[in-house]
XYZ file of C-alpha atoms in Angstrom:
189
model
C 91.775 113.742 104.344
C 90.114 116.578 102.726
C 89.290 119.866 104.542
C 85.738 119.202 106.262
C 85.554 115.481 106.829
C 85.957 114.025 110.053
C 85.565 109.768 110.586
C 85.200 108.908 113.863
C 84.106 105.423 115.805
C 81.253 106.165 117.817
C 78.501 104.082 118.951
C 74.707 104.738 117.828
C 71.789 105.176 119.805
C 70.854 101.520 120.671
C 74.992 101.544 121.642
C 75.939 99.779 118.341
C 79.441 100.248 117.389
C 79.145 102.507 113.553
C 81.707 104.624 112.087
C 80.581 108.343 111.329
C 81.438 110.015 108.417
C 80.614 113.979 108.589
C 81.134 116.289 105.728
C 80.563 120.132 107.161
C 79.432 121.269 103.242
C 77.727 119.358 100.427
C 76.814 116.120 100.656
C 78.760 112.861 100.814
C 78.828 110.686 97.632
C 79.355 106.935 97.903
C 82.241 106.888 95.842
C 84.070 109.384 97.871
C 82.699 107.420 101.210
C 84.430 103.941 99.643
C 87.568 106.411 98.884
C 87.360 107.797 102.447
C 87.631 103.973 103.841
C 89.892 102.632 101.605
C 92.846 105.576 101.433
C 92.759 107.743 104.401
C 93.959 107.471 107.616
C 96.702 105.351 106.990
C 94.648 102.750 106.000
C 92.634 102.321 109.333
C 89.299 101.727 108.001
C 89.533 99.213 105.976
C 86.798 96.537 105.766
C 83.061 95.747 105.031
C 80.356 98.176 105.777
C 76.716 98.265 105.728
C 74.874 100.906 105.323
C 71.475 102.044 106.884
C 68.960 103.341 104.900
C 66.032 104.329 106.825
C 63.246 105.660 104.146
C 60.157 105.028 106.048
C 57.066 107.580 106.285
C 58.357 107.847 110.069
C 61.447 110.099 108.717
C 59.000 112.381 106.718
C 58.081 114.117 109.754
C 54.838 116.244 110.224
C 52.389 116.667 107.373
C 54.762 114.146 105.016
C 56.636 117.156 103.416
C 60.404 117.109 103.693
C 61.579 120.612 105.627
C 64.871 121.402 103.429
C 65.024 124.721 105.093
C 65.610 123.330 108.191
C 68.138 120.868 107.175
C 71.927 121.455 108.438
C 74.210 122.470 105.985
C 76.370 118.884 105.372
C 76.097 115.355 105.533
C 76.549 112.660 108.332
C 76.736 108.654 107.498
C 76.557 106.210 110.160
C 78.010 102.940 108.729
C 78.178 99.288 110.784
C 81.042 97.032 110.177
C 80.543 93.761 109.336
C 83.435 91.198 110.119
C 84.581 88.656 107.551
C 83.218 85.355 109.307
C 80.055 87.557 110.621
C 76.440 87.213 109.259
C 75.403 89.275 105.684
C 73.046 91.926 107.366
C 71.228 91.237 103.521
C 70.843 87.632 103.066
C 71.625 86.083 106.363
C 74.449 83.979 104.734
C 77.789 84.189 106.785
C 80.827 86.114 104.914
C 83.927 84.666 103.864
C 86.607 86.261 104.436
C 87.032 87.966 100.936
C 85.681 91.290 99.990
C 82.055 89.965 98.693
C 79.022 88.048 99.995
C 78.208 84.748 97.604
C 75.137 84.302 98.190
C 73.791 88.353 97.980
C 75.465 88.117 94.174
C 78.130 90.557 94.918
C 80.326 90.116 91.895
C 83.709 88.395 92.668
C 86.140 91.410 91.556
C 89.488 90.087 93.970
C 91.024 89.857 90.394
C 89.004 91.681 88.219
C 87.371 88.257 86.677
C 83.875 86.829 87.038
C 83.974 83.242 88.258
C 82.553 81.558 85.116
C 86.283 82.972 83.412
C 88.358 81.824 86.247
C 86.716 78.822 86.337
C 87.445 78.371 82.578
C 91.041 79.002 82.638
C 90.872 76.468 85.682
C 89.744 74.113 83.376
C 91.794 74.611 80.722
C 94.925 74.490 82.979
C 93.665 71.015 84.121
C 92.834 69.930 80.689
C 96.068 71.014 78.807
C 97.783 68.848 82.159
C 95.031 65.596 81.701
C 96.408 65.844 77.803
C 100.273 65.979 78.571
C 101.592 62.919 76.918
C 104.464 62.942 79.495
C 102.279 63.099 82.449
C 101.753 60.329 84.734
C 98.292 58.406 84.897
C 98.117 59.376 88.656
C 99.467 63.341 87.788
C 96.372 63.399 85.025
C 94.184 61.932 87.875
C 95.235 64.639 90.282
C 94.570 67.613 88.014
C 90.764 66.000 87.040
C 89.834 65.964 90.510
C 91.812 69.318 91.818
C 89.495 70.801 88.898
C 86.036 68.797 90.078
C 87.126 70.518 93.604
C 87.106 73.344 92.518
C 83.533 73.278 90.947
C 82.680 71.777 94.207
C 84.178 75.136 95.943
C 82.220 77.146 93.838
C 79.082 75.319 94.430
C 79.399 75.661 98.307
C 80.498 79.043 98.409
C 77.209 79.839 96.681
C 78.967 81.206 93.157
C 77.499 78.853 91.213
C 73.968 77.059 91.269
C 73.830 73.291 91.698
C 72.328 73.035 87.810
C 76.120 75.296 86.679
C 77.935 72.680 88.689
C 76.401 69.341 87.216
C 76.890 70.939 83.607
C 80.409 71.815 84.708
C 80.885 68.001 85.809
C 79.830 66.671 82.188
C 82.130 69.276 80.327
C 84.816 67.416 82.612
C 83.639 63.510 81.992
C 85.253 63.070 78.439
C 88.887 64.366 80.224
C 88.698 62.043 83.137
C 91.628 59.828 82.680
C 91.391 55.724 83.126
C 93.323 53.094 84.295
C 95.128 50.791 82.366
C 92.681 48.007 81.893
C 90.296 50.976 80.209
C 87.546 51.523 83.797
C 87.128 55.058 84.810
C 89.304 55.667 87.898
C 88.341 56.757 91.178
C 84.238 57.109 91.030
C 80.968 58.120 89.664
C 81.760 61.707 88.563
């Protein structure tokens, strides 16, 4: 860790478990708090944080000027940790347990893709497999609907709006395969 930061569990003044982050000079960037999390200590602190801006006229203090003079030299952050099945402190929605909150709009960055492209190259996996000549009619059938889960996923974990998933549905319809006496197999979608 580098020379003046300490990270410590502690618990705040309403006895809320937070993690403190102090830096004795200069003050703490996020990107070097996110490094701090992520790298040191062996990995220990790992995981989703929140944290709490308070920017009310309460912390201005007397006549509504800040007092810099008075001000320690350093920084402090007190950051809660938010478990992956837990409520979103933000929107309320629970967490899955993946690095980013659906329904806030946290981008999907597990592989460095947005979920529009992976759900394109889903679809084009499932379509180059409907297509196969050598495929079976119930191997074609299983790759349309794996895909139209899929959408379905991405609808429920919030990714996608209902509107995305019924245009995603008709982009599927003309690759649904049918039986043998020519009727669309297996339902309405």
């Amino acid at each position: 860790m580098k020379r003046g930061i300490t990270v410590e569990r502690k618990y705040d003044h309403n006895d809320i478990p937070c993690i403190v982050i102090k830096k004795k000079r200069g003050k703490l960037a996020l990107d070097e708090i996110q490094d701090i999390l992520r790298f040191e200590d062996y990995q220990q602190w790992n995981g989703q944080y929140v944290l709490f801006l308070n920017c009310s006229e309460a912390t201005l203090g007397g006549n509504g000027c800040w007092d810099l003079l008075d001000e320690p030299p350093g920084d402090t952050v007190m950051l809660y940790e938010v478990a992956g099945n837990e409520e979103c402190p933000v929107c309320r929605s629970n967490l899955p347990p993946f690095s980013y909150c659906p329904s806030c709009g946290m981008p999907w960055s597990d592989s460095g893709k947005s979920v529009e492209t992976l759900l394109s190259s889903m679809r084009q996996e499932a379509a180059r497999n409907i297509r196969d000549p050598k495929a079976s009619g119930a191997s074609r059938l299983a790759w349309y609907w794996s895909h139209i889960g899929a959408i379905d996923l991405a609808r429920q974990m919030g990714v996608i709006t209902e509107d995305r998933r019924q245009a995603l549905y008709e982009e599927m319809r003309p690759l649904k395969p049918t039986d043998t006496d020519g009727t669309m197999n297996g339902g309405a979608v």
